[in-house]
PDB file of C-alpha atoms and ligand atoms in Angstrom:
ATOM      1  CA  MET A  72       0.000   0.000   0.000  1.00 66.00           C
ATOM      2  CA  SER A  73       1.436   3.426  -0.918  1.00 81.00           C
ATOM      3  CA  ALA A  74       1.819   6.135   1.730  1.00 94.00           C
ATOM      4  CA  ALA A  75      -0.791   8.890   2.052  1.00 98.00           C
ATOM      5  CA  PRO A  76       0.306  11.839  -0.133  1.00 98.00           C
ATOM      6  CA  VAL A  77      -0.674  14.275   2.623  1.00 98.00           C
ATOM      7  CA  LEU A  78      -0.533  13.838   6.408  1.00 98.00           C
ATOM      8  CA  SER A  79      -2.839  15.910   8.564  1.00 98.00           C
ATOM      9  CA  GLU A  80      -2.556  16.323  12.307  1.00 98.00           C
ATOM     10  CA  THR A  81      -4.871  18.218  14.637  1.00 97.00           C
ATOM     11  CA  ARG A  82      -3.192  20.215  17.377  1.00 98.00           C
ATOM     12  CA  ASP A  83      -4.698  22.465  20.019  1.00 96.00           C
ATOM     13  CA  GLY A  84      -6.252  25.231  17.883  1.00 97.00           C
ATOM     14  CA  TYR A  85      -4.367  24.526  14.641  1.00 98.00           C
ATOM     15  CA  ARG A  86      -3.592  21.847  12.078  1.00 98.00           C
ATOM     16  CA  VAL A  87      -0.341  20.624  10.606  1.00 98.00           C
ATOM     17  CA  VAL A  88      -0.498  19.438   6.993  1.00 98.00           C
ATOM     18  CA  THR A  89       2.574  17.687   5.588  1.00 98.00           C
ATOM     19  CA  LEU A  90       3.098  17.073   1.867  1.00 98.00           C
ATOM     20  CA  ASN A  91       4.240  13.471   1.813  1.00 98.00           C
ATOM     21  CA  ARG A  92       5.863  12.362  -1.438  1.00 98.00           C
ATOM     22  CA  PRO A  93       9.493  12.729  -0.316  1.00 98.00           C
ATOM     23  CA  GLU A  94      10.822  10.431  -3.060  1.00 98.00           C
ATOM     24  CA  ARG A  95       9.643  13.050  -5.614  1.00 98.00           C
ATOM     25  CA  LEU A  96      10.505  16.014  -3.396  1.00 98.00           C
ATOM     26  CA  ASN A  97       6.758  16.331  -2.675  1.00 98.00           C
ATOM     27  CA  ALA A  98       5.887  17.094  -6.303  1.00 98.00           C
ATOM     28  CA  PHE A  99       2.214  17.692  -7.009  1.00 98.00           C
ATOM     29  CA  ASN A 100       0.330  14.881  -8.683  1.00 97.00           C
ATOM     30  CA  ILE A 101      -3.440  14.531  -8.772  1.00 96.00           C
ATOM     31  CA  ALA A 102      -3.511  12.385  -5.611  1.00 98.00           C
ATOM     32  CA  LEU A 103      -1.525  14.986  -3.676  1.00 98.00           C
ATOM     33  CA  HIS A 104      -3.694  17.835  -4.984  1.00 98.00           C
ATOM     34  CA  GLU A 105      -6.864  16.006  -3.968  1.00 98.00           C
ATOM     35  CA  ALA A 106      -5.558  14.998  -0.540  1.00 98.00           C
ATOM     36  CA  LEU A 107      -4.344  18.535   0.108  1.00 98.00           C
ATOM     37  CA  ALA A 108      -7.707  20.020  -0.905  1.00 98.00           C
ATOM     38  CA  ASP A 109      -9.449  17.538   1.429  1.00 98.00           C
ATOM     39  CA  ALA A 110      -7.109  18.361   4.327  1.00 98.00           C
ATOM     40  CA  ILE A 111      -7.675  22.091   3.882  1.00 98.00           C
ATOM     41  CA  HIS A 112     -11.425  21.567   3.605  1.00 98.00           C
ATOM     42  CA  GLU A 113     -11.427  19.520   6.823  1.00 98.00           C
ATOM     43  CA  ALA A 114      -9.432  22.207   8.620  1.00 97.00           C
ATOM     44  CA  GLU A 115     -11.886  24.858   7.476  1.00 97.00           C
ATOM     45  CA  ARG A 116     -14.916  22.795   8.522  1.00 96.00           C
ATOM     46  CA  ASP A 117     -13.502  22.292  12.008  1.00 96.00           C
ATOM     47  CA  ARG A 118     -14.509  25.400  13.937  1.00 92.00           C
ATOM     48  CA  THR A 119     -11.652  24.932  16.398  1.00 95.00           C
ATOM     49  CA  THR A 120      -9.027  25.473  13.663  1.00 97.00           C
ATOM     50  CA  ARG A 121      -7.467  28.909  14.014  1.00 97.00           C
ATOM     51  CA  ALA A 122      -4.315  28.389  11.928  1.00 98.00           C
ATOM     52  CA  LEU A 123      -2.861  25.992   9.380  1.00 98.00           C
ATOM     53  CA  LEU A 124       0.791  24.956   9.186  1.00 98.00           C
ATOM     54  CA  ILE A 125       1.995  23.481   5.872  1.00 99.00           C
ATOM     55  CA  THR A 126       5.353  21.745   5.484  1.00 99.00           C
ATOM     56  CA  GLY A 127       7.022  18.989   3.474  1.00 98.00           C
ATOM     57  CA  ALA A 128       8.247  15.509   4.412  1.00 98.00           C
ATOM     58  CA  GLY A 129      11.903  14.696   3.805  1.00 98.00           C
ATOM     59  CA  ARG A 130      14.468  17.120   2.402  1.00 98.00           C
ATOM     60  CA  ALA A 131      12.164  19.276   0.243  1.00 98.00           C
ATOM     61  CA  PHE A 132       9.129  21.480   0.697  1.00 99.00           C
ATOM     62  CA  CYS A 133       7.663  20.920  -2.782  1.00 98.00           C
ATOM     63  CA  SER A 134       9.181  20.597  -6.260  1.00 98.00           C
ATOM     64  CA  GLY A 135       6.080  21.787  -8.135  1.00 98.00           C
ATOM     65  CA  GLN A 136       4.272  19.753 -10.739  1.00 98.00           C
ATOM     66  CA  ASP A 137       5.300  16.081 -10.961  1.00 97.00           C
ATOM     67  CA  LEU A 138       6.889  16.119 -14.390  1.00 96.00           C
ATOM     68  CA  ASN A 139       6.642  12.343 -14.750  1.00 94.00           C
ATOM     69  CA  ASP A 140       2.897  12.852 -15.045  1.00 91.00           C
ATOM     70  CA  ARG A 141       3.443  15.062 -18.067  1.00 88.00           C
ATOM     71  CA  ILE A 142       4.787  12.200 -20.191  1.00 88.00           C
ATOM     72  CA  MET A 143       1.895  10.349 -21.729  1.00 87.00           C
ATOM     73  CA  GLN A 144       1.785   6.607 -22.422  1.00 84.00           C
ATOM     74  CA  ASN A 145       2.543   7.196 -26.112  1.00 88.00           C
ATOM     75  CA  GLY A 146       5.622   9.212 -25.115  1.00 88.00           C
ATOM     76  CA  ASN A 147       4.156  12.596 -26.041  1.00 88.00           C
ATOM     77  CA  ILE A 148       4.149  15.484 -23.560  1.00 87.00           C
ATOM     78  CA  ALA A 149       0.734  16.394 -22.156  1.00 87.00           C
ATOM     79  CA  ALA A 150      -0.448  19.943 -22.754  1.00 85.00           C
ATOM     80  CA  ALA A 151       0.128  22.220 -19.769  1.00 88.00           C
ATOM     81  CA  GLY A 152      -2.508  24.560 -18.440  1.00 89.00           C
ATOM     82  CA  GLU A 153      -5.543  22.482 -17.605  1.00 93.00           C
ATOM     83  CA  SER A 154      -4.118  21.637 -14.155  1.00 95.00           C
ATOM     84  CA  LEU A 155      -4.128  25.351 -13.344  1.00 97.00           C
ATOM     85  CA  ARG A 156      -7.880  25.499 -13.837  1.00 96.00           C
ATOM     86  CA  THR A 157      -8.587  22.222 -12.053  1.00 96.00           C
ATOM     87  CA  HIS A 158      -6.061  22.285  -9.198  1.00 97.00           C
ATOM     88  CA  TYR A 159      -3.489  25.080  -8.808  1.00 98.00           C
ATOM     89  CA  ASN A 160      -5.781  28.084  -9.120  1.00 98.00           C
ATOM     90  CA  PRO A 161      -8.445  26.700  -6.739  1.00 98.00           C
ATOM     91  CA  LEU A 162      -5.663  25.885  -4.258  1.00 98.00           C
ATOM     92  CA  VAL A 163      -4.222  29.413  -4.308  1.00 98.00           C
ATOM     93  CA  ARG A 164      -7.705  30.985  -4.083  1.00 98.00           C
ATOM     94  CA  LYS A 165      -8.568  28.755  -1.146  1.00 98.00           C
ATOM     95  CA  LEU A 166      -5.368  29.556   0.785  1.00 98.00           C
ATOM     96  CA  ARG A 167      -5.939  33.285   0.379  1.00 97.00           C
ATOM     97  CA  ALA A 168      -9.598  33.053   1.403  1.00 97.00           C
ATOM     98  CA  LEU A 169      -9.231  30.818   4.470  1.00 97.00           C
ATOM     99  CA  PRO A 170     -10.624  32.602   7.535  1.00 97.00           C
ATOM    100  CA  PHE A 171      -7.433  31.991   9.534  1.00 98.00           C
ATOM    101  CA  PRO A 172      -3.688  32.423   8.861  1.00 98.00           C
ATOM    102  CA  VAL A 173      -1.686  29.869   6.912  1.00 98.00           C
ATOM    103  CA  VAL A 174       1.963  29.351   7.854  1.00 99.00           C
ATOM    104  CA  ALA A 175       4.363  27.683   5.393  1.00 99.00           C
ATOM    105  CA  ALA A 176       7.363  26.023   7.045  1.00 99.00           C
ATOM    106  CA  VAL A 177       9.643  25.668   4.020  1.00 99.00           C
ATOM    107  CA  ASN A 178      11.956  22.875   5.096  1.00 98.00           C
ATOM    108  CA  GLY A 179      13.927  22.502   1.845  1.00 98.00           C
ATOM    109  CA  VAL A 180      13.732  23.380  -1.827  1.00 98.00           C
ATOM    110  CA  ALA A 181      10.506  25.036  -3.015  1.00 99.00           C
ATOM    111  CA  ALA A 182      10.460  24.907  -6.819  1.00 98.00           C
ATOM    112  CA  GLY A 183       8.017  25.897  -9.567  1.00 98.00           C
ATOM    113  CA  ALA A 184       4.429  25.808  -8.363  1.00 98.00           C
ATOM    114  CA  GLY A 185       5.836  24.566  -5.042  1.00 98.00           C
ATOM    115  CA  CYS A 186       7.568  27.932  -4.604  1.00 98.00           C
ATOM    116  CA  ASN A 187       4.472  29.949  -5.492  1.00 98.00           C
ATOM    117  CA  PHE A 188       2.250  27.730  -3.358  1.00 98.00           C
ATOM    118  CA  ALA A 189       4.489  28.682  -0.396  1.00 98.00           C
ATOM    119  CA  LEU A 190       4.295  32.370  -1.350  1.00 98.00           C
ATOM    120  CA  ALA A 191       0.482  32.155  -1.325  1.00 98.00           C
ATOM    121  CA  CYS A 192       0.625  31.422   2.424  1.00 98.00           C
ATOM    122  CA  ASP A 193       0.306  34.268   4.921  1.00 98.00           C
ATOM    123  CA  ILE A 194       3.545  33.688   6.819  1.00 98.00           C
ATOM    124  CA  VAL A 195       6.492  31.992   5.110  1.00 98.00           C
ATOM    125  CA  LEU A 196       9.232  30.690   7.360  1.00 98.00           C
ATOM    126  CA  ALA A 197      12.175  28.905   5.792  1.00 99.00           C
ATOM    127  CA  ALA A 198      14.986  26.722   7.043  1.00 99.00           C
ATOM    128  CA  ARG A 199      18.326  28.382   6.287  1.00 98.00           C
ATOM    129  CA  SER A 200      19.255  25.530   3.921  1.00 98.00           C
ATOM    130  CA  ALA A 201      16.017  25.928   1.917  1.00 99.00           C
ATOM    131  CA  THR A 202      15.959  27.520  -1.533  1.00 98.00           C
ATOM    132  CA  PHE A 203      13.278  29.141  -3.664  1.00 98.00           C
ATOM    133  CA  VAL A 204      13.436  28.554  -7.393  1.00 98.00           C
ATOM    134  CA  GLU A 205      11.057  29.716 -10.079  1.00 98.00           C
ATOM    135  CA  ALA A 206      12.054  26.663 -12.123  1.00 98.00           C
ATOM    136  CA  PHE A 207       9.525  27.212 -14.918  1.00 98.00           C
ATOM    137  CA  ALA A 208      11.870  28.801 -17.472  1.00 98.00           C
ATOM    138  CA  ARG A 209      14.077  25.701 -17.271  1.00 98.00           C
ATOM    139  CA  ILE A 210      11.288  23.657 -18.843  1.00 97.00           C
ATOM    140  CA  GLY A 211       9.690  26.251 -21.105  1.00 96.00           C
ATOM    141  CA  LEU A 212       6.789  27.375 -18.904  1.00 97.00           C
ATOM    142  CA  ILE A 213       5.778  30.618 -17.261  1.00 98.00           C
ATOM    143  CA  PRO A 214       5.484  31.060 -13.476  1.00 98.00           C
ATOM    144  CA  ASP A 215       2.016  29.962 -12.392  1.00 98.00           C
ATOM    145  CA  ALA A 216       0.111  29.298  -9.150  1.00 98.00           C
ATOM    146  CA  GLY A 217       0.030  33.082  -8.681  1.00 98.00           C
ATOM    147  CA  GLY A 218       3.781  33.592  -9.186  1.00 98.00           C
ATOM    148  CA  THR A 219       3.477  36.496 -11.621  1.00 98.00           C
ATOM    149  CA  TRP A 220       1.162  38.226  -9.127  1.00 97.00           C
ATOM    150  CA  PHE A 221       3.044  37.471  -5.893  1.00 97.00           C
ATOM    151  CA  LEU A 222       6.628  38.005  -7.046  1.00 98.00           C
ATOM    152  CA  PRO A 223       6.554  41.652  -8.179  1.00 97.00           C
ATOM    153  CA  ARG A 224       4.406  42.594  -5.184  1.00 96.00           C
ATOM    154  CA  LEU A 225       6.780  40.948  -2.757  1.00 98.00           C
ATOM    155  CA  VAL A 226      10.193  41.766  -4.200  1.00 98.00           C
ATOM    156  CA  GLY A 227       9.604  44.366  -6.940  1.00 98.00           C
ATOM    157  CA  SER A 228       9.782  44.038 -10.703  1.00 98.00           C
ATOM    158  CA  ALA A 229      13.577  43.756 -11.106  1.00 98.00           C
ATOM    159  CA  ARG A 230      13.972  40.845  -8.697  1.00 98.00           C
ATOM    160  CA  ALA A 231      10.741  39.195  -9.850  1.00 98.00           C
ATOM    161  CA  ARG A 232      11.937  39.233 -13.446  1.00 98.00           C
ATOM    162  CA  GLY A 233      15.372  37.985 -12.438  1.00 98.00           C
ATOM    163  CA  MET A 234      13.900  35.080 -10.508  1.00 98.00           C
ATOM    164  CA  ALA A 235      11.455  34.147 -13.273  1.00 98.00           C
ATOM    165  CA  LEU A 236      13.682  34.636 -16.317  1.00 98.00           C
ATOM    166  CA  LEU A 237      16.932  33.249 -14.889  1.00 98.00           C
ATOM    167  CA  ALA A 238      15.312  30.496 -12.772  1.00 98.00           C
ATOM    168  CA  GLU A 239      18.203  30.544 -10.319  1.00 98.00           C
ATOM    169  CA  PRO A 240      17.727  29.342  -6.741  1.00 98.00           C
ATOM    170  CA  ILE A 241      17.400  32.046  -4.082  1.00 98.00           C
ATOM    171  CA  SER A 242      18.691  31.167  -0.619  1.00 98.00           C
ATOM    172  CA  ALA A 243      16.424  31.485   2.417  1.00 98.00           C
ATOM    173  CA  ASP A 244      18.588  34.306   3.796  1.00 98.00           C
ATOM    174  CA  LYS A 245      18.342  36.245   0.545  1.00 98.00           C
ATOM    175  CA  ALA A 246      14.593  35.556   0.396  1.00 98.00           C
ATOM    176  CA  GLU A 247      14.255  37.155   3.828  1.00 98.00           C
ATOM    177  CA  GLU A 248      16.523  40.077   2.894  1.00 98.00           C
ATOM    178  CA  TRP A 249      14.434  40.706  -0.257  1.00 98.00           C
ATOM    179  CA  GLY A 250      11.101  40.501   1.563  1.00 98.00           C
ATOM    180  CA  LEU A 251      10.054  37.375  -0.340  1.00 98.00           C
ATOM    181  CA  ILE A 252       9.417  35.606   2.977  1.00 98.00           C
ATOM    182  CA  TRP A 253       8.867  36.509   6.633  1.00 98.00           C
ATOM    183  CA  LYS A 254      11.955  34.883   8.134  1.00 98.00           C
ATOM    184  CA  ALA A 255      14.808  32.402   7.651  1.00 98.00           C
ATOM    185  CA  VAL A 256      15.665  30.349  10.730  1.00 98.00           C
ATOM    186  CA  ALA A 257      18.194  27.653  11.648  1.00 98.00           C
ATOM    187  CA  ASP A 258      17.186  24.306  10.138  1.00 98.00           C
ATOM    188  CA  ASP A 259      16.657  22.673  13.524  1.00 98.00           C
ATOM    189  CA  ALA A 260      14.526  25.606  14.740  1.00 98.00           C
ATOM    190  CA  LEU A 261      12.109  25.639  11.775  1.00 98.00           C
ATOM    191  CA  MET A 262       9.302  23.496  13.158  1.00 98.00           C
ATOM    192  CA  SER A 263       9.466  24.829  16.693  1.00 98.00           C
ATOM    193  CA  GLU A 264       9.310  28.407  15.387  1.00 98.00           C
ATOM    194  CA  ALA A 265       6.423  27.570  13.010  1.00 98.00           C
ATOM    195  CA  GLU A 266       4.573  25.850  15.862  1.00 98.00           C
ATOM    196  CA  ARG A 267       5.196  28.799  18.175  1.00 98.00           C
ATOM    197  CA  ILE A 268       3.573  31.097  15.617  1.00 98.00           C
ATOM    198  CA  CYS A 269       0.601  28.735  15.215  1.00 98.00           C
ATOM    199  CA  VAL A 270       0.127  28.545  19.003  1.00 98.00           C
ATOM    200  CA  GLN A 271       0.054  32.360  18.989  1.00 98.00           C
ATOM    201  CA  PHE A 272      -2.520  32.314  16.165  1.00 98.00           C
ATOM    202  CA  ALA A 273      -4.604  29.721  18.054  1.00 98.00           C
ATOM    203  CA  LYS A 274      -5.103  32.336  20.776  1.00 98.00           C
ATOM    204  CA  ALA A 275      -5.465  35.317  18.425  1.00 98.00           C
ATOM    205  CA  PRO A 276      -8.532  37.371  17.445  1.00 98.00           C
ATOM    206  CA  THR A 277      -9.012  35.103  14.416  1.00 97.00           C
ATOM    207  CA  TYR A 278     -11.903  37.029  12.893  1.00 97.00           C
ATOM    208  CA  ALA A 279      -9.853  40.242  12.828  1.00 98.00           C
ATOM    209  CA  LEU A 280      -6.970  38.322  11.232  1.00 98.00           C
ATOM    210  CA  ALA A 281      -9.320  36.973   8.547  1.00 98.00           C
ATOM    211  CA  LEU A 282     -10.503  40.515   7.789  1.00 98.00           C
ATOM    212  CA  THR A 283      -6.865  41.661   7.696  1.00 98.00           C
ATOM    213  CA  LYS A 284      -6.096  39.016   5.055  1.00 97.00           C
ATOM    214  CA  GLN A 285      -9.080  40.259   3.063  1.00 97.00           C
ATOM    215  CA  ALA A 286      -7.917  43.874   3.294  1.00 98.00           C
ATOM    216  CA  PHE A 287      -4.391  43.061   2.094  1.00 96.00           C
ATOM    217  CA  ASP A 288      -5.632  41.001  -0.836  1.00 94.00           C
ATOM    218  CA  SER A 289      -7.961  43.792  -1.965  1.00 96.00           C
ATOM    219  CA  ALA A 290      -5.157  46.361  -1.646  1.00 95.00           C
ATOM    220  CA  GLY A 291      -3.520  44.672  -4.645  1.00 89.00           C
ATOM    221  CA  HIS A 292      -6.110  46.154  -7.016  1.00 92.00           C
ATOM    222  CA  ASN A 293      -7.727  49.022  -5.071  1.00 97.00           C
ATOM    223  CA  ASP A 294      -6.834  52.706  -5.230  1.00 97.00           C
ATOM    224  CA  LEU A 295      -6.345  54.470  -1.888  1.00 98.00           C
ATOM    225  CA  GLU A 296      -9.884  55.864  -1.722  1.00 98.00           C
ATOM    226  CA  THR A 297     -11.436  52.442  -2.329  1.00 98.00           C
ATOM    227  CA  GLN A 298      -9.100  50.866   0.196  1.00 98.00           C
ATOM    228  CA  LEU A 299      -9.958  53.463   2.851  1.00 98.00           C
ATOM    229  CA  ARG A 300     -13.641  52.678   2.353  1.00 98.00           C
ATOM    230  CA  LEU A 301     -12.933  48.962   2.597  1.00 98.00           C
ATOM    231  CA  GLU A 302     -10.969  49.465   5.835  1.00 98.00           C
ATOM    232  CA  TYR A 303     -13.951  51.402   7.192  1.00 98.00           C
ATOM    233  CA  ASP A 304     -16.318  48.508   6.368  1.00 98.00           C
ATOM    234  CA  LEU A 305     -14.003  45.806   7.678  1.00 98.00           C
ATOM    235  CA  GLN A 306     -13.139  47.742  10.834  1.00 98.00           C
ATOM    236  CA  LYS A 307     -16.824  48.134  11.626  1.00 97.00           C
ATOM    237  CA  ARG A 308     -17.174  44.363  11.368  1.00 97.00           C
ATOM    238  CA  ALA A 309     -14.088  43.739  13.523  1.00 97.00           C
ATOM    239  CA  GLY A 310     -15.424  46.237  16.044  1.00 96.00           C
ATOM    240  CA  MET A 311     -18.631  44.204  16.423  1.00 95.00           C
ATOM    241  CA  SER A 312     -16.694  41.072  17.384  1.00 96.00           C
ATOM    242  CA  PRO A 313     -16.416  39.844  20.972  1.00 96.00           C
ATOM    243  CA  ASP A 314     -12.640  39.863  20.597  1.00 97.00           C
ATOM    244  CA  PHE A 315     -12.567  43.642  20.201  1.00 97.00           C
ATOM    245  CA  ALA A 316     -14.530  44.080  23.427  1.00 97.00           C
ATOM    246  CA  GLU A 317     -12.271  41.562  25.145  1.00 97.00           C
ATOM    247  CA  GLY A 318      -9.105  43.188  23.783  1.00 98.00           C
ATOM    248  CA  VAL A 319     -10.096  46.616  25.067  1.00 98.00           C
ATOM    249  CA  ARG A 320     -11.201  45.295  28.481  1.00 98.00           C
ATOM    250  CA  ALA A 321      -8.025  43.246  28.878  1.00 98.00           C
ATOM    251  CA  PHE A 322      -5.893  46.277  28.035  1.00 98.00           C
ATOM    252  CA  VAL A 323      -7.655  48.487  30.556  1.00 98.00           C
ATOM    253  CA  GLU A 324      -7.601  45.758  33.210  1.00 98.00           C
ATOM    254  CA  LYS A 325      -3.900  45.124  32.521  1.00 98.00           C
ATOM    255  CA  ARG A 326      -4.332  41.397  31.845  1.00 98.00           C
ATOM    256  CA  LYS A 327      -3.835  39.060  28.879  1.00 97.00           C
ATOM    257  CA  PRO A 328      -6.848  38.949  26.535  1.00 98.00           C
ATOM    258  CA  ASN A 329      -8.777  35.721  26.191  1.00 98.00           C
ATOM    259  CA  PHE A 330      -9.754  35.801  22.516  1.00 98.00           C
ATOM    260  CA  THR A 331     -12.314  33.322  21.176  1.00 96.00           C
ATOM    261  CA  GLY A 332     -11.704  34.055  17.501  1.00 95.00           C
ATOM    262  CA  SER A 333     -15.438  34.288  16.989  1.00 90.00           C
ATOM    263  CA  ARG A 334     -17.027  36.866  14.687  1.00 81.00           C
ATOM    264  CA  THR A 335     -20.219  37.395  16.662  1.00 69.00           C
ATOM    265  CA  ARG A 336     -21.062  38.172  20.240  1.00 49.00           C
ATOM    266  CA  ARG A 337     -22.736  35.291  22.031  1.00 43.00           C
TER     267      ARG A 337
HETATM  268  O1  T3D B 968      -0.027  21.545 -16.323  1.00 78.80           O
HETATM  269  C1  T3D B 968       1.099  21.801 -15.916  1.00 78.80           C
HETATM  270  O2  T3D B 968       1.942  20.935 -15.731  1.00 78.80           O
HETATM  271  C2  T3D B 968       1.455  23.230 -15.588  1.00 78.80           C
HETATM  272  C3  T3D B 968       1.871  23.368 -14.188  1.00 78.80           C
HETATM  273  C4  T3D B 968       3.124  23.601 -13.843  1.00 78.80           C
HETATM  274  C5  T3D B 968       3.531  23.769 -12.444  1.00 78.80           C
HETATM  275  C6  T3D B 968       4.991  23.555 -12.186  1.00 78.80           C
HETATM  276  O3  T3D B 968       5.345  23.443 -11.031  1.00 78.80           O
HETATM  277  S1  T3D B 968       6.084  23.480 -13.489  1.00 78.80           S
HETATM  278  C7  T3D B 968       7.651  23.259 -12.649  1.00 78.80           C
HETATM  279  C8  T3D B 968       7.877  21.829 -12.260  1.00 78.80           C
HETATM  280  N1  T3D B 968       9.013  21.651 -11.372  1.00 78.80           N
HETATM  281  C9  T3D B 968      10.252  21.717 -11.811  1.00 78.80           C
HETATM  282  O4  T3D B 968      10.553  21.965 -12.948  1.00 78.80           O
HETATM  283  C10 T3D B 968      11.334  21.380 -10.786  1.00 78.80           C
HETATM  284  C11 T3D B 968      11.947  20.042 -11.125  1.00 78.80           C
HETATM  285  N2  T3D B 968      12.920  19.649 -10.116  1.00 78.80           N
HETATM  286  C12 T3D B 968      14.129  20.225 -10.044  1.00 78.80           C
HETATM  287  O5  T3D B 968      14.499  21.113 -10.776  1.00 78.80           O
HETATM  288  C13 T3D B 968      15.045  19.686  -8.987  1.00 78.80           C
HETATM  289  O6  T3D B 968      14.612  18.390  -8.643  1.00 78.80           O
HETATM  290  C14 T3D B 968      15.060  20.548  -7.709  1.00 78.80           C
HETATM  291  C15 T3D B 968      15.737  21.890  -8.016  1.00 78.80           C
HETATM  292  C16 T3D B 968      13.654  20.787  -7.150  1.00 78.80           C
HETATM  293  C17 T3D B 968      15.887  19.818  -6.616  1.00 78.80           C
HETATM  294  O7  T3D B 968      17.114  19.394  -7.167  1.00 78.80           O
HETATM  295  P1  T3D B 968      17.989  18.302  -6.410  1.00 78.80           P
HETATM  296  O8  T3D B 968      19.281  18.162  -7.161  1.00 78.80           O
HETATM  297  O9  T3D B 968      18.066  18.646  -4.971  1.00 78.80           O
HETATM  298  O10 T3D B 968      17.149  16.939  -6.477  1.00 78.80           O
HETATM  299  P2  T3D B 968      16.966  15.966  -7.750  1.00 78.80           P
HETATM  300  O11 T3D B 968      18.028  14.941  -7.734  1.00 78.80           O
HETATM  301  O12 T3D B 968      16.777  16.763  -8.976  1.00 78.80           O
HETATM  302  O13 T3D B 968      15.534  15.298  -7.383  1.00 78.80           O
HETATM  303  C18 T3D B 968      15.443  14.188  -6.470  1.00 78.80           C
HETATM  304  C19 T3D B 968      14.406  13.232  -7.028  1.00 78.80           C
HETATM  305  O14 T3D B 968      13.144  13.898  -7.100  1.00 78.80           O
HETATM  306  C20 T3D B 968      14.738  12.798  -8.452  1.00 78.80           C
HETATM  307  O15 T3D B 968      14.268  11.501  -8.634  1.00 78.80           O
HETATM  308  P3  T3D B 968      15.312  10.242  -8.685  1.00 78.80           P
HETATM  309  O16 T3D B 968      16.302  10.531  -9.748  1.00 78.80           O
HETATM  310  O17 T3D B 968      15.943  10.219  -7.305  1.00 78.80           O
HETATM  311  O18 T3D B 968      14.438   9.058  -8.965  1.00 78.80           O
HETATM  312  C21 T3D B 968      13.916  13.747  -9.285  1.00 78.80           C
HETATM  313  O19 T3D B 968      13.613  13.253 -10.556  1.00 78.80           O
HETATM  314  C22 T3D B 968      12.659  13.865  -8.452  1.00 78.80           C
HETATM  315  N3  T3D B 968      11.948  15.103  -8.714  1.00 78.80           N
HETATM  316  C23 T3D B 968      12.280  16.330  -8.318  1.00 78.80           C
HETATM  317  N4  T3D B 968      11.417  17.210  -8.772  1.00 78.80           N
HETATM  318  C24 T3D B 968      10.497  16.515  -9.461  1.00 78.80           C
HETATM  319  C25 T3D B 968      10.832  15.178  -9.434  1.00 78.80           C
HETATM  320  N5  T3D B 968      10.123  14.244 -10.052  1.00 78.80           N
HETATM  321  C26 T3D B 968       9.026  14.659 -10.724  1.00 78.80           C
HETATM  322  N6  T3D B 968       8.638  15.939 -10.788  1.00 78.80           N
HETATM  323  C27 T3D B 968       9.334  16.891 -10.175  1.00 78.80           C
HETATM  324  N7  T3D B 968       8.922  18.160 -10.224  1.00 78.80           N
END
């Protein structure tokens, strides 16, 4: 029996999802896509989930599309593109829309769609030995899974074009220096640091964090006036949440807040 392509573990207030095809550096095939979509769906359905941690088994985070699957039985190469519609685009949309933060713990190489999948997460932590490579140009494709959207926004046009057109690996330290990711940490500290962040998120005002994600994503296409109006709408919603009342009371009473993450007052 072959191993499950994705492992999912429930922790106190968050879930850990591990891509589990280490022999292919956790490359995406249909089974992995489907198992990952199921794991994310389960996390979302579980009302106690307040953060998601995604990492890879073995020495890699994810090497993008499994290229073995692109060679058909007759030896021809399958047309690229359809998998974006059926799997990659829904995955990126889902990660951005989840009502809690998603932390990527990039434990090793993140290549192709595996790199952009990591960049779609809210917080990207990387082991110092990890690398980020927009490998697409090496095989005659363009960056997908949101890469052409994320890269220039994160690192600016010059570095985005360099990464995409040259397809050279970027070290975790350089990724942090460029603002591609949140932080590079020592290899043996990666999981403990990612878990520490998820424990923090599990006690956070989750509804406000979900609205914050929404505000940042809209800022990508809004002008300032539209964004100010959106902040007004979202802040009114955050202000109606029990966590706002609790946050203010805790501050005044000089104690730690006890956030429920809920959007409505009971
Ligand atoms: O419809 C569509 O297909 C469009 C969608 C496209 C999305 C994409 O992601 S396109 C980009 C696909 N990914 C790549 O091009 C990256 C391919 N992999 C690599 O360039 C290198 O493996 C890495 C830079 C990621 C790591 O290099 P290295 O030297 O550390 O490891 P390796 O020796 O190359 O790989 C180890 C094994 O994993 C090896 O298998 P073997 O020889 O031990 O049996 C290798 O073939 C396998 N592997 C790595 N990446 C993939 C893979 N097998 C299938 N697909 C992969 N993507």
